[in-house]
Short mmCIF file of C-alpha atoms in Angstrom, two decimals:
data_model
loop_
_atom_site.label_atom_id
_atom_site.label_comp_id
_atom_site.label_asym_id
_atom_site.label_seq_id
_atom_site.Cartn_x
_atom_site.Cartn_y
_atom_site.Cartn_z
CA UNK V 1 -6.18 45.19 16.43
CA UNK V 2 -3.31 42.87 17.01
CA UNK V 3 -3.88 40.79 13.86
CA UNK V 4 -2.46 37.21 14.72
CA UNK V 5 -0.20 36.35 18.11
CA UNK V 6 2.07 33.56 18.77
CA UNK V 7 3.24 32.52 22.29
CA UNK V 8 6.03 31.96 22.77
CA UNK V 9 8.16 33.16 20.52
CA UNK V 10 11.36 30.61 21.53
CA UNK V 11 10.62 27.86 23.54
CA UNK V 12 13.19 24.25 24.24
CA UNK V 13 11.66 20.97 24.72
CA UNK V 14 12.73 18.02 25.72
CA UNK V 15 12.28 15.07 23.91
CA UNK V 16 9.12 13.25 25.35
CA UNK V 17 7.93 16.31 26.55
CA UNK V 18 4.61 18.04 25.35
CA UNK V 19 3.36 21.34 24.86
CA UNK V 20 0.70 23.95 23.38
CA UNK V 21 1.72 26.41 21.00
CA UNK V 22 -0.73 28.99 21.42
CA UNK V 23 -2.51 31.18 18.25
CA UNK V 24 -5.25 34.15 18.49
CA UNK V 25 -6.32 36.18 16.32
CA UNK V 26 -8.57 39.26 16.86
CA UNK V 27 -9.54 39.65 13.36
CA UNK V 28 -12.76 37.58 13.60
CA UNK V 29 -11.81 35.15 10.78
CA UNK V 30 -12.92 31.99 10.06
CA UNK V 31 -9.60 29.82 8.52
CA UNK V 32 -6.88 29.71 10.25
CA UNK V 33 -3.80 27.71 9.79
CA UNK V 34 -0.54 25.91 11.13
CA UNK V 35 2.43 25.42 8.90
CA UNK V 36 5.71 24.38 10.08
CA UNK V 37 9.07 25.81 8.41
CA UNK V 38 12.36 23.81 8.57
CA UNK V 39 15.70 25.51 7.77
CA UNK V 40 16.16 26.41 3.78
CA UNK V 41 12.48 25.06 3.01
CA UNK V 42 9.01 26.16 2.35
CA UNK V 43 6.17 26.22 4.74
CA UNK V 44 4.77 22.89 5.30
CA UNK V 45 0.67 22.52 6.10
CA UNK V 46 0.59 20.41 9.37
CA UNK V 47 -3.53 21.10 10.33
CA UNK V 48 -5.85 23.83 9.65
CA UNK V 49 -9.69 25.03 10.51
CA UNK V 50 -12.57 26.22 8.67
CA UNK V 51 -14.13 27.46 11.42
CA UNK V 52 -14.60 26.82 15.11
CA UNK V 53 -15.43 23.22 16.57
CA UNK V 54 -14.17 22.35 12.47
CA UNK V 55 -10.37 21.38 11.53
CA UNK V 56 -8.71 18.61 9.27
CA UNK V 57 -5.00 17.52 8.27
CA UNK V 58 -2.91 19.02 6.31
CA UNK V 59 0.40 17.98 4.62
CA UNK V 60 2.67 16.93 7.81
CA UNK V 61 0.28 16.34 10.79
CA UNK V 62 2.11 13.20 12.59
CA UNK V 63 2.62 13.97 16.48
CA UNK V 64 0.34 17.21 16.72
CA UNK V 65 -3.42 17.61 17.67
CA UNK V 66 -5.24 21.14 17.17
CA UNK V 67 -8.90 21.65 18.44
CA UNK V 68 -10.72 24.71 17.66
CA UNK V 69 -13.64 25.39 20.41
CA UNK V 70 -13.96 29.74 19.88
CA UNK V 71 -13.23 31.13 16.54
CA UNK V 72 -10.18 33.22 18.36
CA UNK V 73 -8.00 30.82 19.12
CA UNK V 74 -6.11 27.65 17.51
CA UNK V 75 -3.65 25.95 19.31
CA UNK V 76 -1.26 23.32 18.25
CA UNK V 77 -0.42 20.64 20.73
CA UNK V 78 2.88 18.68 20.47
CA UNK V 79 1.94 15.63 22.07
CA UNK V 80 5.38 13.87 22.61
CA UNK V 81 8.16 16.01 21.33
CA UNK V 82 10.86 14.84 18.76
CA UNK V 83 14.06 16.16 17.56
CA UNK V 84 12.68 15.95 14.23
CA UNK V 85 10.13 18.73 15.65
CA UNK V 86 12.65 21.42 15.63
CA UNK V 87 11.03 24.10 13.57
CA UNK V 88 9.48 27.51 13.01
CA UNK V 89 5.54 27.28 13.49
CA UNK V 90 3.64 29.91 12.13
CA UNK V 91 0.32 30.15 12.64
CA UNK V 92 -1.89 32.28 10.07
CA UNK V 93 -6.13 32.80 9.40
CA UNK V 94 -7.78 34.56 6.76
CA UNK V 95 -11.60 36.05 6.53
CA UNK V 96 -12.91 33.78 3.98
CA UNK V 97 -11.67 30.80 1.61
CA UNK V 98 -10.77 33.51 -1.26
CA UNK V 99 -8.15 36.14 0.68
CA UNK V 100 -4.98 36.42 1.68
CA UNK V 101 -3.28 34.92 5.05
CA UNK V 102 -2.04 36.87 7.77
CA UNK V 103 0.67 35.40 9.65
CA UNK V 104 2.04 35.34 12.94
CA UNK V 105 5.59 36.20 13.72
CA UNK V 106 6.08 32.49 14.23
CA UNK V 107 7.24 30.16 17.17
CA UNK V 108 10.88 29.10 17.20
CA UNK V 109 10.81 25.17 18.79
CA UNK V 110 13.87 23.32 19.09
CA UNK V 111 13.67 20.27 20.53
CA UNK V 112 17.31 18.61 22.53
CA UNK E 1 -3.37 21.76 -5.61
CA UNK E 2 -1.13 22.91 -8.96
CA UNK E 3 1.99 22.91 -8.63
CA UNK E 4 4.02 26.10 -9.39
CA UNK E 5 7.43 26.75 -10.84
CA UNK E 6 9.75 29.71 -9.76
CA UNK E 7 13.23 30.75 -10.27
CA UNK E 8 15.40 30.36 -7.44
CA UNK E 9 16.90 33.51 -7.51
CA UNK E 10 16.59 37.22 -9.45
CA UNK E 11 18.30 40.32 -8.44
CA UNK E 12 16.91 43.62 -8.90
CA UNK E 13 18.56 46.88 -8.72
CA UNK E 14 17.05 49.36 -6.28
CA UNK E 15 14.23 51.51 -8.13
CA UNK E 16 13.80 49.47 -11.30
CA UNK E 17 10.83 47.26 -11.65
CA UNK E 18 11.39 43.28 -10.36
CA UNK E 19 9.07 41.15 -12.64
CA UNK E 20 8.70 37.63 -10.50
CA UNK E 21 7.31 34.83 -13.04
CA UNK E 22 5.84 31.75 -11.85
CA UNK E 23 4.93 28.98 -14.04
CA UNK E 24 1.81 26.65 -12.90
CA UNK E 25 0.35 24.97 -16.34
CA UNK E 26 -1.72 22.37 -14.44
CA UNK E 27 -4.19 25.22 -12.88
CA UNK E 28 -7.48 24.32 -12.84
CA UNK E 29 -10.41 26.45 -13.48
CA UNK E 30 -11.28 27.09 -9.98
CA UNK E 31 -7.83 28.04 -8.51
CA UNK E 32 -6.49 31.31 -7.64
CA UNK E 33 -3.01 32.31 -7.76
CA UNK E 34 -2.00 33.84 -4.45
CA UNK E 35 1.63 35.64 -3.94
CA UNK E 36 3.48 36.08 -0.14
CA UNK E 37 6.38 37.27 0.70
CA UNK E 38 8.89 36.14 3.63
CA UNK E 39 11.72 39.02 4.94
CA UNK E 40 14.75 36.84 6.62
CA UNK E 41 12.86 35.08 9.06
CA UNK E 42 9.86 36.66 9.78
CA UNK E 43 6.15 35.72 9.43
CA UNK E 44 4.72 35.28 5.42
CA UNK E 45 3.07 38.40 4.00
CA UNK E 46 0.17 38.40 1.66
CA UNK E 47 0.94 40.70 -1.42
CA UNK E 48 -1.91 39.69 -4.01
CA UNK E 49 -3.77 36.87 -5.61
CA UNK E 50 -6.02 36.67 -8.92
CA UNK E 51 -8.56 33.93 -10.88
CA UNK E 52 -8.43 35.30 -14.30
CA UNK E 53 -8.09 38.86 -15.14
CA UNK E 54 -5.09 41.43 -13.86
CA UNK E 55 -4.77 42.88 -10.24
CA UNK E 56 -3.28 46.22 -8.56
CA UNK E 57 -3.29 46.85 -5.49
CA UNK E 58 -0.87 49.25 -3.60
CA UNK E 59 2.16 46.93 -3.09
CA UNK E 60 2.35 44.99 -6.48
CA UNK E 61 0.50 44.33 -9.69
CA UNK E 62 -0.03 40.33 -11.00
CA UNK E 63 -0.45 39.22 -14.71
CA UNK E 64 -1.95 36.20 -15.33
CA UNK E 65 -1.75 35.07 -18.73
CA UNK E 66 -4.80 34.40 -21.09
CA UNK E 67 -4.55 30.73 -20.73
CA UNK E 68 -3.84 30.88 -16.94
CA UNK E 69 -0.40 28.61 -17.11
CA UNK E 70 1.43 31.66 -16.29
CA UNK E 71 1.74 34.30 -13.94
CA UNK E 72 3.95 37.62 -13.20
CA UNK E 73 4.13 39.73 -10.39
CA UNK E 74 5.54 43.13 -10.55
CA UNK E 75 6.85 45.32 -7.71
CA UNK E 76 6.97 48.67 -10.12
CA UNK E 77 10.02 50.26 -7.79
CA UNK E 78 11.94 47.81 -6.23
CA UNK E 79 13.75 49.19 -2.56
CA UNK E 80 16.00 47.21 -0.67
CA UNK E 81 13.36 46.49 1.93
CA UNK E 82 11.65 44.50 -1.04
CA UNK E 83 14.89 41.79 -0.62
CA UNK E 84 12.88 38.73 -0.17
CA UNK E 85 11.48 35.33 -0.72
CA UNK E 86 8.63 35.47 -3.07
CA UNK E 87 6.30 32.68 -3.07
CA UNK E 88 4.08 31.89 -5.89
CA UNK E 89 0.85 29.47 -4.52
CA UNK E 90 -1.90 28.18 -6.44
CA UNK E 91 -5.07 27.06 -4.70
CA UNK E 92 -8.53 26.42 -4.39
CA UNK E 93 -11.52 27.97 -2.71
CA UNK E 94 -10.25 26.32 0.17
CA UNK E 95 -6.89 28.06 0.80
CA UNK E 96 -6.26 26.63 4.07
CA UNK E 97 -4.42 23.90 2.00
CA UNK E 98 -2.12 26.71 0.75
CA UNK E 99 1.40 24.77 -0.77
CA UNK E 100 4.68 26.28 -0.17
CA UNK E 101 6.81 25.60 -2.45
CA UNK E 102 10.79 27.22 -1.92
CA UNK E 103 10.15 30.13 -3.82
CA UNK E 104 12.32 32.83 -5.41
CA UNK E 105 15.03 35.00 -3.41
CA UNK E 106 14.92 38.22 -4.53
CA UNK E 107 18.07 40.42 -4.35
CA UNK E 108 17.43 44.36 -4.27
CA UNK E 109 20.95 46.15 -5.10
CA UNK E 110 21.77 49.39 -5.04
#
């Protein structure tokens, strides 16, 4: 049981380039999540799923697309990369609407 | 979602209970309060969450007050591995729209 696994863990863009940051979980949930953490701040809500071939918005979703076709795996796709992308992505899912997250160890993006 | 209110900061000496409040007066009856935890830089970790009545479980109790505007969770022997950012979150059934606010930094000393 792995719980929840981010790849990469580091990764440099540049800008105008795209990418998938890639989230599985072997937990057999049904949410999972994508937040986005800038330095000295909270985790921000950028799109999350209810279950698979289901997702929506969330707080900050400008300039990423998720799709969620098995219930294992939710990835995030930066579609044109921006400086202003530089974060830490964590991805995170959860059994049912009333538990606790559990999170990944997070994807460190900067973007030059 | 409610919005919560935490201190910035506490410190906590090293085997002494760490009481965490968290203010969030415009709950609504359908919201659970949830509590994480974030070490340096490392991924969120769910500690506990509650509707109405008290919860224990092996890493931390949480009071909720009568009225619901008011929360407290207790680690009952702080360590320095405890030295954290606590996040208070308040919610609805669907907590996939979990808020982050910045939470409070919690100092362990020896």
């Amino acid at each position: 049981n792995a719980g929840v696994t981010q790849t990469p863990k580091f990764q440099v863009l540049k800008t105008g380039q795209s990418m998938t940051l890639q989230c599985a979980q072997d937990m057999n949930h049904e949410y999972m999540s994508w937040y986005r953490q800038d330095p000295g701040m909270g985790l921000r809500l950028i799109h999350y799923s209810v279950g698979a071939g289901i997702t929506d918005q969330g707080e900050v979703p400008n300039g990423y697309n998720v799709s969620r076709s098995t219930t294992e795996d939710f990835p995030l796709r930066l579609l044109s990369a921006a400086p202003s992308q530089t974060s830490v992505y964590f991805c995170a899912s959860s059994p049912t609407y009333n538990y606790g997250y559990t999170f990944g160890s997070g994807t460190r993006l900067t973007v030059v | 979602d409610a919005k919560t209110t935490q201190p910035t900061s506490m410190d906590c000496a090293e085997g002494r209970a760490a009481n965490l409040p968290c203010n969030h007066s415009t709950i609504s009856g359908n919201e659970y309060v949830y509590w994480y935890r974030q070490i340096h830089s490392q991924g969120p970790q769910y500690i506990i969450h509650g509707l109405k009545n008290n919860e224990t479980n092996e890493m931390a109790s949480l009071i909720i007050t009568e009225d619901r505007k008011s929360s407290t969770l207790i680690l009952p022997h702080a360590t320095l591995r405890d030295t954290a950012v606590y996040y208070c979150i308040v919610g609805t059934g669907t907590a996939s729209k979990l808020t982050f606010g910045t939470g409070t930094r919690l100092q362990v000393t020896l």
